Short mmCIF file of C-alpha atoms and ligand atoms in Angstrom, two decimals:
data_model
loop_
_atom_site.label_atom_id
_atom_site.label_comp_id
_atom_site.label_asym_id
_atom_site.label_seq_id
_atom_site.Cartn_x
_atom_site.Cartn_y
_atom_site.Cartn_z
CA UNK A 1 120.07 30.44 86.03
CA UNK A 2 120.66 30.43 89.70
CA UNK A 3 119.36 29.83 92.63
CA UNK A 4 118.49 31.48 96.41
CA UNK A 5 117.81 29.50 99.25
CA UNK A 6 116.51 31.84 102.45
CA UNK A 7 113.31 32.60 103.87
CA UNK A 8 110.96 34.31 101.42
CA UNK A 9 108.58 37.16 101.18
CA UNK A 10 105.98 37.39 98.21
CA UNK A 11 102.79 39.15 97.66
CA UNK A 12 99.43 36.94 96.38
CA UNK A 13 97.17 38.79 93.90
CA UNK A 14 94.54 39.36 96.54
CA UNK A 15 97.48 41.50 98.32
CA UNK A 16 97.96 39.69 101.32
CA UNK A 17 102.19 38.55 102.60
CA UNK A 18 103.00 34.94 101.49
CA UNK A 19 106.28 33.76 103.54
CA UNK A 20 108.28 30.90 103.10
CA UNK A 21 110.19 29.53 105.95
CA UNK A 22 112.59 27.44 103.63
CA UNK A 23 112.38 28.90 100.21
CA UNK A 24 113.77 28.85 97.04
CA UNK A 25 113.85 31.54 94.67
CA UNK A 26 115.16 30.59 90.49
CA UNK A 27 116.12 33.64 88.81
CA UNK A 28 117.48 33.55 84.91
CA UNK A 29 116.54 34.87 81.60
CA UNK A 30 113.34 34.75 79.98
CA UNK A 31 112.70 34.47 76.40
CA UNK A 32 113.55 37.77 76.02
CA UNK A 33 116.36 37.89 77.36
CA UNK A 34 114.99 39.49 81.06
CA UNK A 35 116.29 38.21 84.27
CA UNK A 36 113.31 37.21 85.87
CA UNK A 37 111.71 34.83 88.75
CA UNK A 38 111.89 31.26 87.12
CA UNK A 39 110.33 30.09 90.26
CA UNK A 40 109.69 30.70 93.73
CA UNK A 41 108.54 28.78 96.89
CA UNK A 42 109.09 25.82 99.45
CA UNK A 43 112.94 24.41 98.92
CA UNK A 44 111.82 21.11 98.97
CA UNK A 45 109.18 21.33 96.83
CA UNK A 46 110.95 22.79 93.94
CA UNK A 47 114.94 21.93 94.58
CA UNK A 48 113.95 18.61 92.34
CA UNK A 49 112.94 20.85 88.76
CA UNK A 50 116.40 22.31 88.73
CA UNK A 51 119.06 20.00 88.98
CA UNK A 52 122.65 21.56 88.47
CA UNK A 53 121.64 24.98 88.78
CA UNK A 54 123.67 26.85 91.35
CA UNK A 55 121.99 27.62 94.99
CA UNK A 56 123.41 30.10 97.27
CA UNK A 57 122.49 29.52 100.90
CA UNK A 58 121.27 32.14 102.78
CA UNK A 59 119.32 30.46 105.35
CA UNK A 60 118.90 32.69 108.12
CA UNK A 61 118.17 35.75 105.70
CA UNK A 62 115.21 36.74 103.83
CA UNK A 63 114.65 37.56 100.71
CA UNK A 64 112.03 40.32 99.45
CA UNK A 65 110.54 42.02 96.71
CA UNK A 66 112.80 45.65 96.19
CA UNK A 67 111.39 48.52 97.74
CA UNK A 68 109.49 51.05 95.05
CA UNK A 69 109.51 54.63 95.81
CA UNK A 70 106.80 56.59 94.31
CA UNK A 71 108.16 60.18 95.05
CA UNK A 72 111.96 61.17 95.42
CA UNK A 73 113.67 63.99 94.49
CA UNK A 74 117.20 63.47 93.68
CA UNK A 75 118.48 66.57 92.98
CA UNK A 76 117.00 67.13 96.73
CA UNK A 77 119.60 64.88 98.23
CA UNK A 78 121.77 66.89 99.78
CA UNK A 79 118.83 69.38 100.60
CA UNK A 80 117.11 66.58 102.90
CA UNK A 81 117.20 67.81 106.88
CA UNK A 82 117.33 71.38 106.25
CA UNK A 83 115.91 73.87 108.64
CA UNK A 84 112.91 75.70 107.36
CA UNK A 85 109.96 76.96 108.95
CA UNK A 86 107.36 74.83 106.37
CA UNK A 87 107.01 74.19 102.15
CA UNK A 88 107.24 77.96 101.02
CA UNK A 89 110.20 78.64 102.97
CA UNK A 90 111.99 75.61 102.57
CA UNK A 91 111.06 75.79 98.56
CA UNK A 92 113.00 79.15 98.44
CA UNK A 93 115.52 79.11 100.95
CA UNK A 94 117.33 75.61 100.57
CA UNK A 95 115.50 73.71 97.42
CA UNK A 96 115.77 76.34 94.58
CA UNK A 97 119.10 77.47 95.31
CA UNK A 98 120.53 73.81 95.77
CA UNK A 99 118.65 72.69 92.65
CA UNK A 100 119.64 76.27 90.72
CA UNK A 101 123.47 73.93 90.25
CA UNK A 102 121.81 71.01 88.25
CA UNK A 103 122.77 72.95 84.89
CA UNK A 104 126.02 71.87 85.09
CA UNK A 105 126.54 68.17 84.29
CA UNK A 106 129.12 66.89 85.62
CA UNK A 107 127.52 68.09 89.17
CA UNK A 108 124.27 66.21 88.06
CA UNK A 109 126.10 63.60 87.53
CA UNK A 110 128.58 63.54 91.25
CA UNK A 111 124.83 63.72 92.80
CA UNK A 112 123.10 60.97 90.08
CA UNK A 113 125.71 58.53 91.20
CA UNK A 114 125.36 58.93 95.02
CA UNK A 115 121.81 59.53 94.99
CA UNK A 116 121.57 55.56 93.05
CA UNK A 117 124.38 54.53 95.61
CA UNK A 118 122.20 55.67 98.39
CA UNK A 119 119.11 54.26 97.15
CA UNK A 120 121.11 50.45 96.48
CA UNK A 121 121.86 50.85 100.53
CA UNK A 122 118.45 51.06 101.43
CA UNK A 123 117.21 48.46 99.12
CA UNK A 124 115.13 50.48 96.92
CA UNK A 125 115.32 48.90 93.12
CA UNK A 126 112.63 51.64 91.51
CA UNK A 127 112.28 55.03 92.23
CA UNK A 128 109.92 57.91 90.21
CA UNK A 129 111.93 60.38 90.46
CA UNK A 130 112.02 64.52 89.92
CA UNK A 131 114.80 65.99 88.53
CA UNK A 132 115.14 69.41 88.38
CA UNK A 133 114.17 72.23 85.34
CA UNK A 134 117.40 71.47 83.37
CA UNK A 135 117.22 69.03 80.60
CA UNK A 136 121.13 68.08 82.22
CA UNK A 137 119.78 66.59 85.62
CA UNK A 138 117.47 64.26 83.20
CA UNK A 139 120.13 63.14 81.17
CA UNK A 140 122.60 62.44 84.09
CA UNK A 141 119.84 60.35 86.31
CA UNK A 142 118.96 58.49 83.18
CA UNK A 143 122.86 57.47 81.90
CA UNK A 144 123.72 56.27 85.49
CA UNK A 145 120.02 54.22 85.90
CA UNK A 146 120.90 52.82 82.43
CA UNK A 147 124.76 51.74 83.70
CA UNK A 148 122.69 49.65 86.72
CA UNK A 149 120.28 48.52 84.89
CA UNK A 150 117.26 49.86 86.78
CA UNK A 151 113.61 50.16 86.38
CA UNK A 152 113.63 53.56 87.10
CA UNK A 153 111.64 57.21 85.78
CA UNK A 154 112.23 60.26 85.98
CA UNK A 155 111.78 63.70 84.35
CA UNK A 156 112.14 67.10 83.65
CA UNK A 157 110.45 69.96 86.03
CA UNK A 158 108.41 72.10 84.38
CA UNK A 159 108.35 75.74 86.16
CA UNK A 160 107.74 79.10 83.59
CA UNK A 161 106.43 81.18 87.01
CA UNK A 162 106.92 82.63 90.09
CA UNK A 163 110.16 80.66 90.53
CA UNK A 164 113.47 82.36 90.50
CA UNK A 165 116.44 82.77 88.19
CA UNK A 166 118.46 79.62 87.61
CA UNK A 167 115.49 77.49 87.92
CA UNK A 168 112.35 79.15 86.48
CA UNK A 169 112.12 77.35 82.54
CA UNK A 170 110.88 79.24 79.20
CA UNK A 171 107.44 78.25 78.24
CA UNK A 172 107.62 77.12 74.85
CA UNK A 173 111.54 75.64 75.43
CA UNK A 174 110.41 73.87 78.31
CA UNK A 175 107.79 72.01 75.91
CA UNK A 176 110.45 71.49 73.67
CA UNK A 177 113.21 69.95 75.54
CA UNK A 178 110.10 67.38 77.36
CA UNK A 179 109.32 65.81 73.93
CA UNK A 180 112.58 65.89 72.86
CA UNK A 181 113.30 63.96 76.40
CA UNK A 182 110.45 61.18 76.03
CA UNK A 183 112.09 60.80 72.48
CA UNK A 184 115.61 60.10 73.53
CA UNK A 185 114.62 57.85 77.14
CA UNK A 186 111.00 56.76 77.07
CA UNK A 187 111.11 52.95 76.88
CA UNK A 188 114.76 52.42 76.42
CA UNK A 189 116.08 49.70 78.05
CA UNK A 190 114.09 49.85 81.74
CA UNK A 191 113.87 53.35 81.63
CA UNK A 192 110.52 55.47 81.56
CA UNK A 193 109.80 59.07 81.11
CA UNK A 194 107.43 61.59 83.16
CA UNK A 195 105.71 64.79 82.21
CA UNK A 196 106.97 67.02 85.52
CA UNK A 197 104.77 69.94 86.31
CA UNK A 198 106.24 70.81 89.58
CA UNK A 199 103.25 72.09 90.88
CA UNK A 200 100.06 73.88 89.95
CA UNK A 201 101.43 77.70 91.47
CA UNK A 202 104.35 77.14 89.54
CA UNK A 203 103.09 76.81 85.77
CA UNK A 204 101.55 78.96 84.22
CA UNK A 205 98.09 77.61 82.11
CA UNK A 206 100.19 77.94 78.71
CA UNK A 207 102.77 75.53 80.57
CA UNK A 208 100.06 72.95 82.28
CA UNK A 209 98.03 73.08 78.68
CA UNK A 210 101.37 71.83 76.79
CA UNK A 211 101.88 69.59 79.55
CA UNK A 212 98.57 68.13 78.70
CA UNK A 213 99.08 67.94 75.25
CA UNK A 214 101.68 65.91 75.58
CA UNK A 215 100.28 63.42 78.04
CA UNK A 216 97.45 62.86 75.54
CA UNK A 217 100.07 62.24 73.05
CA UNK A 218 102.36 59.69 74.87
CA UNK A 219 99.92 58.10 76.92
CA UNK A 220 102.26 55.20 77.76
CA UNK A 221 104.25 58.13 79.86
CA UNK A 222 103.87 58.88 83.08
CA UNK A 223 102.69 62.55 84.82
CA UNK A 224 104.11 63.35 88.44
CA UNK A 225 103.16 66.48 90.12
CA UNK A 226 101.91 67.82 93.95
CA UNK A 227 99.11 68.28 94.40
CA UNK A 228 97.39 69.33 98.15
CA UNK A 229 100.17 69.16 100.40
CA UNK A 230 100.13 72.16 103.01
CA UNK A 231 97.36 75.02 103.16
CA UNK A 232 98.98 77.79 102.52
CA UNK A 233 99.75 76.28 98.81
CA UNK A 234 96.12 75.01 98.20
CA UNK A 235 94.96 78.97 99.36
CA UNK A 236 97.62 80.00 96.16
CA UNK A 237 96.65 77.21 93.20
CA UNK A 238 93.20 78.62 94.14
CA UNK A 239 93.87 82.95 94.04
CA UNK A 240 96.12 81.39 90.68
CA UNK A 241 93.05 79.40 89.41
CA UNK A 242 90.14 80.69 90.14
CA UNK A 243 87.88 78.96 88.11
CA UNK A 244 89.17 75.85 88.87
CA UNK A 245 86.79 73.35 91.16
CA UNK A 246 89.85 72.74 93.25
CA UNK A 247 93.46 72.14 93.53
CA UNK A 248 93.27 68.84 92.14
CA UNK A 249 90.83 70.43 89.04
CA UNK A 250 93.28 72.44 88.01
CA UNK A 251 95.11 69.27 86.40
CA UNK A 252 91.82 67.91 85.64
CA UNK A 253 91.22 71.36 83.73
CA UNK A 254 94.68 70.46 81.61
CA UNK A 255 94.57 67.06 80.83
CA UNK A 256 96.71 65.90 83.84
CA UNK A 257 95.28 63.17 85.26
CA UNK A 258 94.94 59.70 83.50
CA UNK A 259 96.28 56.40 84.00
CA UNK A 260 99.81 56.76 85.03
CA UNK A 261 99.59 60.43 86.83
CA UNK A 262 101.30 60.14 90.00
CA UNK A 263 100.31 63.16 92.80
CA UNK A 264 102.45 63.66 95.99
CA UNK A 265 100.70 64.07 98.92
CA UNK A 266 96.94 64.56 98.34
CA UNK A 267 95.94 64.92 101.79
CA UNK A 268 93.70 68.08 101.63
CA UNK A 269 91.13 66.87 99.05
CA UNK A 270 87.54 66.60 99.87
CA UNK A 271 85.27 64.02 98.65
CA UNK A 272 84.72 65.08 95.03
CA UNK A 273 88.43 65.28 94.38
CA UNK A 274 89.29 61.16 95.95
CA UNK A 275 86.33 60.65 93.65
CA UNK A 276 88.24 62.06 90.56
CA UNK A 277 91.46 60.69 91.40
CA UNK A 278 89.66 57.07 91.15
CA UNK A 279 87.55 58.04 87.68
CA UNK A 280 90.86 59.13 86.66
CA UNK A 281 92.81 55.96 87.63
CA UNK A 282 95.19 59.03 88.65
CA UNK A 283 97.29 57.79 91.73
CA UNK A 284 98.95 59.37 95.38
CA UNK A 285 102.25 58.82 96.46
CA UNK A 286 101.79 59.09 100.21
CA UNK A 287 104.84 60.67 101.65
CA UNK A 288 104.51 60.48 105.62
CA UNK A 289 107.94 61.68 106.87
CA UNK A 290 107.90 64.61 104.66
CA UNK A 291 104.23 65.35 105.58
CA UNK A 292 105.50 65.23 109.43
CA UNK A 293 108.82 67.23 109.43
CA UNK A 294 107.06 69.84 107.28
CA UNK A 295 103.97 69.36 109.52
CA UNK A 296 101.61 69.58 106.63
CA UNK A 297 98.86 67.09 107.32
CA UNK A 298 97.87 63.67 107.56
CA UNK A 299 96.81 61.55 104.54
CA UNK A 300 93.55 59.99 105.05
CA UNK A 301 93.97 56.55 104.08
CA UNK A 302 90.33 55.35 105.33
CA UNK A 303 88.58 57.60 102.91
CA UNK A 304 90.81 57.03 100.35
CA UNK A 305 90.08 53.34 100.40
CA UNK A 306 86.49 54.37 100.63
CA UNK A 307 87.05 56.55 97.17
CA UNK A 308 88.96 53.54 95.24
CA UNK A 309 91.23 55.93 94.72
CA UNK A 310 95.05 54.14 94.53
CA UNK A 311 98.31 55.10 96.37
CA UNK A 312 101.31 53.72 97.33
CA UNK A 313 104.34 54.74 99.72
CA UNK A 314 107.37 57.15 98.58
CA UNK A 315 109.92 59.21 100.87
CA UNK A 316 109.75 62.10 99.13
CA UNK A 317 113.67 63.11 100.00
CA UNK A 318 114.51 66.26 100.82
CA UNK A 319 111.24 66.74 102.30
CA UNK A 320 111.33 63.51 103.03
CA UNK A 321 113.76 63.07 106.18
CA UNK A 322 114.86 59.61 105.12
CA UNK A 323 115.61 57.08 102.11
CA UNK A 324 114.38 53.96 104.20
CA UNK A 325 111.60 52.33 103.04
CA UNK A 326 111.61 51.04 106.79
CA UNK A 327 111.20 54.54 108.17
CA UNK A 328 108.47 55.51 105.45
CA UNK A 329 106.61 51.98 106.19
CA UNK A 330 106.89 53.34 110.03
CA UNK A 331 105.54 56.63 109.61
CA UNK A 332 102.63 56.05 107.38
CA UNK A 333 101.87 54.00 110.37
CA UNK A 334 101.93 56.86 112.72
CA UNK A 335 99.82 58.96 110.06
CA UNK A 336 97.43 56.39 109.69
CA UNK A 337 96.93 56.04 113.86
CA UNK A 338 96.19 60.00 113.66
CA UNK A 339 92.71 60.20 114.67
CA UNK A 340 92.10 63.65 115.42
CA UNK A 341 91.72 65.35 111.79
CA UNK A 342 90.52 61.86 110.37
CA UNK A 343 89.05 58.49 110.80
CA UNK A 344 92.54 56.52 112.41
CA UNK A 345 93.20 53.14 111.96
CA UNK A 346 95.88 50.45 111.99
CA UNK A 347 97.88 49.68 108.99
CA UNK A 348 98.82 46.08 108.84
CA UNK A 349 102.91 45.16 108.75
CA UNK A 350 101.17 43.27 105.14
CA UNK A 351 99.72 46.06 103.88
CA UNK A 352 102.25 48.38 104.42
CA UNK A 353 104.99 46.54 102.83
CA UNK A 354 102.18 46.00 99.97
CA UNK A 355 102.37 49.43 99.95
CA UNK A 356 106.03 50.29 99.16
CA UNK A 357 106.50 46.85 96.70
CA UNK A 358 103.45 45.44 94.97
CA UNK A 359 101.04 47.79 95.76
CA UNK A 360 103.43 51.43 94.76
CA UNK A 361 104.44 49.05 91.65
CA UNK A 362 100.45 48.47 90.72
CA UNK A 363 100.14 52.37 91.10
CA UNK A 364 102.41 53.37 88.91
CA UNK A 365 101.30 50.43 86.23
CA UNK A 366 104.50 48.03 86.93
CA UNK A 367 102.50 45.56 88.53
CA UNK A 368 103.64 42.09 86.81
CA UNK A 369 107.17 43.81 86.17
CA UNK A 370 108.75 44.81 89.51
CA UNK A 371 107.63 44.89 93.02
CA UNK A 372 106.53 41.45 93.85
CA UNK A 373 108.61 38.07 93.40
CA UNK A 374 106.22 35.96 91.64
CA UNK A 375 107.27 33.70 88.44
CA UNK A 376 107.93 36.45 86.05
CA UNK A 377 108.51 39.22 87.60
CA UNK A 378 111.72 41.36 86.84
CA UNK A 379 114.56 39.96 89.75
CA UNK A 380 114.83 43.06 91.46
CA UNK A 381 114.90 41.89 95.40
CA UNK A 382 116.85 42.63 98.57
CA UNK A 383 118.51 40.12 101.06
CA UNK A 384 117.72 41.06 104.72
CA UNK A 385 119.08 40.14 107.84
CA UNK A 386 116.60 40.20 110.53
CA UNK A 387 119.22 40.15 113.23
CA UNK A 388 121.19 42.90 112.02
CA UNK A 389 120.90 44.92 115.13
CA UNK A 390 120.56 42.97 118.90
CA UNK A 391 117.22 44.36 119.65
CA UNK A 392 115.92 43.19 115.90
CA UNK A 393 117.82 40.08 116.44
CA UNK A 394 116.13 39.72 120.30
CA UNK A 395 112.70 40.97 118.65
CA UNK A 396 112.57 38.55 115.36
CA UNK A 397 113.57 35.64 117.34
CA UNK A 398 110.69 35.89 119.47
CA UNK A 399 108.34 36.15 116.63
CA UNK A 400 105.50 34.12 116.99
CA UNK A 401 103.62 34.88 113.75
CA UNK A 402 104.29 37.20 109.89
CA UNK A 403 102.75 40.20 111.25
CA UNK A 404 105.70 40.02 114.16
CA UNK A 405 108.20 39.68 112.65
CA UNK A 406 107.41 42.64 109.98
CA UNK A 407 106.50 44.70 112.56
CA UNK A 408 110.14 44.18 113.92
CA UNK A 409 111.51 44.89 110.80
CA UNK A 410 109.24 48.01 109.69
CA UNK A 411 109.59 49.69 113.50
CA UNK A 412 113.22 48.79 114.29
CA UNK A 413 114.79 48.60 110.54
CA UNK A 414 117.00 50.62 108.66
CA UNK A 415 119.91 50.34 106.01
CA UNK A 416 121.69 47.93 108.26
CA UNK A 417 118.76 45.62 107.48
CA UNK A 418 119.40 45.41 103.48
CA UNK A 419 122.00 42.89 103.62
CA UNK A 420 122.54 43.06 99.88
CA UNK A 421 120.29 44.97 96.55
CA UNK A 422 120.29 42.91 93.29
CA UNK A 423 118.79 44.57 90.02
CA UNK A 424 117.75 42.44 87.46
CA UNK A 425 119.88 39.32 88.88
CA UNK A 426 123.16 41.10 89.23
ZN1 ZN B 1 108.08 66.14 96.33
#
């Protein structure tokens, strides 16, 4: 066992910030051998239960749940501020050629290892992840999460159509190699497997019906797709699909959206579709700095509170234009202020870290496991130093109240924040 003594940042069940001045945070096994929160709260209060157990101090820091990503691409990381005049041109001229390399491993592998470096800097302990078409970039992603020890999913992308050579996959192969991929990583150690259509224009029905087949078979295993991002795509799924309802009924049509079926984007859905996505219990990982540097529309987070339809905060990198949960936090704040194409409102510094910890972890099912720092949760958290910069240092020390001082943090913060990244106690 051992012990952390800073200022603390939990989530209650009801979702709202709990913050501990003094804390002290008890992390050791469990009877199964986890690292997980022994116990967390006021220093005084609890240093009593746990005489001779080892306390670092780190007064002046504080200590929060790890950031959880609900969209990434990591074969996309060295595709992330390229030029392109929106999706369809970016798609062809800078992600499909970069990702056309990830069937040789040992490249998968050189990108695997700085892509989890990366994502350690910016305090992010879980990601859902894409990889690309090749059964390679799954396997290298998974060995180096395994080597850290992470929470982490990922999977293969499914694309049979209008995708070119070196990453377009072979219907019935593609099928193939995704069971035989759930059999070999699905539930070992902290690792988790996802059925990857990439999206709707690139499947063919044969593709998206196996697809479905196997989510009905493993239905502990996640689904990740697009779904709605930019017009010009939702015009194509519906020429593609014409008897579909809408973009979203497509994977309604094939068995794509259950529990555990996580959608980038979402933003161009009417009423019917938030509806399905909350029958479903089918989730969206709101990705705001990709949806503003490809300009492709504002997620509505007023109706989709209205729906009861569930979402949670990713960067989507490389459309994403950053890994910082701080700049993500930041722009979903600027999306959410947009008032022109929607109803705008003001996200709270609570909810939005809710949003990227607790509340991305109870959207993809982890809720209990990782995101939040309550006795028995999984001890993934991040050390931060609120004066890491002088204007955060100027700005947190005049913080008069919570909602200040995470302000600070979500509008001024970046990797120089994330002071230190420890996975399951290490
Ligand atoms: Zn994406």
């Amino acid at each position: 066992m051992k012990a952390y003594r800073a200022s603390l940042l939990r989530f209650a069940d009801d979702q709202s910030p709990l913050f501990e001045a003094d804390g002290l945070l008890v992390v050791g096994p469990d009877a199964a051998g986890r690292s997980v929160v022994r116990a967390v709260g006021s220093h005084d209060a609890l240093i009593d239960r746990f005489p001779g157990v080892a306390v670092e101090d780190l007064r002046g820091k504080i200590i929060a749940p790890g950031f959880v990503d609900m969209h990434i691409h990591y074969p996309q990381t060295d595709v992330i501020g390229a030029p392109a005049a929106g999706l369809l041109p970016w798609l062809e001229n800078y992600t499909f050629p970069h990702e056309s390399r990830f069937h040789d491993d040992e490249h998968a592998a050189e990108v695997a290892r700085f892509f989890f470096d990366e994502l350690a800097r910016h305090g992010v302990t879980t990601a859902l992840t894409f990889a690309t078409s090749h059964p390679a970039s799954v396997n290298a992603a998974f060995e180096e999460a395994q080597r850290r020890g992470l929470r982490f999913i990922t999977g293969k992308v499914l694309q049979d159509r209008h995708s070119p050579d070196g990453v377009r996959d072979d219907t019935e192969q593609s099928l193939i190699d995704t069971e035989a991929l759930i059999q070999r990583w699905h539930g070992v150690d902290r690792l988790g497997y996802a059925i990857t259509p990439r999206f709707a224009p690139t499947s063919s029905p044969a593709q998206l019906r196996g697809a479905g087949e196997l989510a009905a078979k493993y239905p502990d295993v996640w689904i990740q797709s697009h779904v709605a991002e930019n017009l010009d795509e939702v015009r194509w799924a519906a020429e593609l699909f014409p008897a579909a309802r809408s973009y979203l009924g497509v994977y309604g049509d094939f068995g794509l959206l259950r529990e555990r079926a996580v959608y980038a984007h979402c933003i161009h859905f009417d009423a019917a579709d938030r509806a399905l996505m909350a029958q479903t219990g089918a989730v969206a990982a709101v990705s705001p700095t990709s949806n503003l540097f490809l300009g492709s529309g504002f997620f509505d987070f007023a109706a989709a509170d209205a729906a009861g339809m569930g979402y949670g905060l990713a960067s989507d990198v490389g459309g994403g234009t950053s890994f910082s949960p701080f700049h993500t936090m930041l722009a979903a704040y600027c999306v959410g202020r947009e008032g022109q194409s929607k109803t705008g409102l003001s996200l709270t510094p609570g909810r939005l870290w809710w949003l990227h910890t607790a509340g991305a972890a109870k959207a993809l099912g982890l809720d209990g496991g990782v995101g939040n720092l309550q006795p028995g949760n999984e001890a993934d958290f991040v050390v931060l130093d609120p004066q890491a910069t002088p204007l955060l240092a100027r700005k947190t020390s005049q913080a008069s109240n919570l909602d200040e001082l995470l302000f600070a943090l979500i509008v001024l913060g970046d990797d120089r924040v994330i002071e230190r990244t420890v996975i399951a106690g290490q």
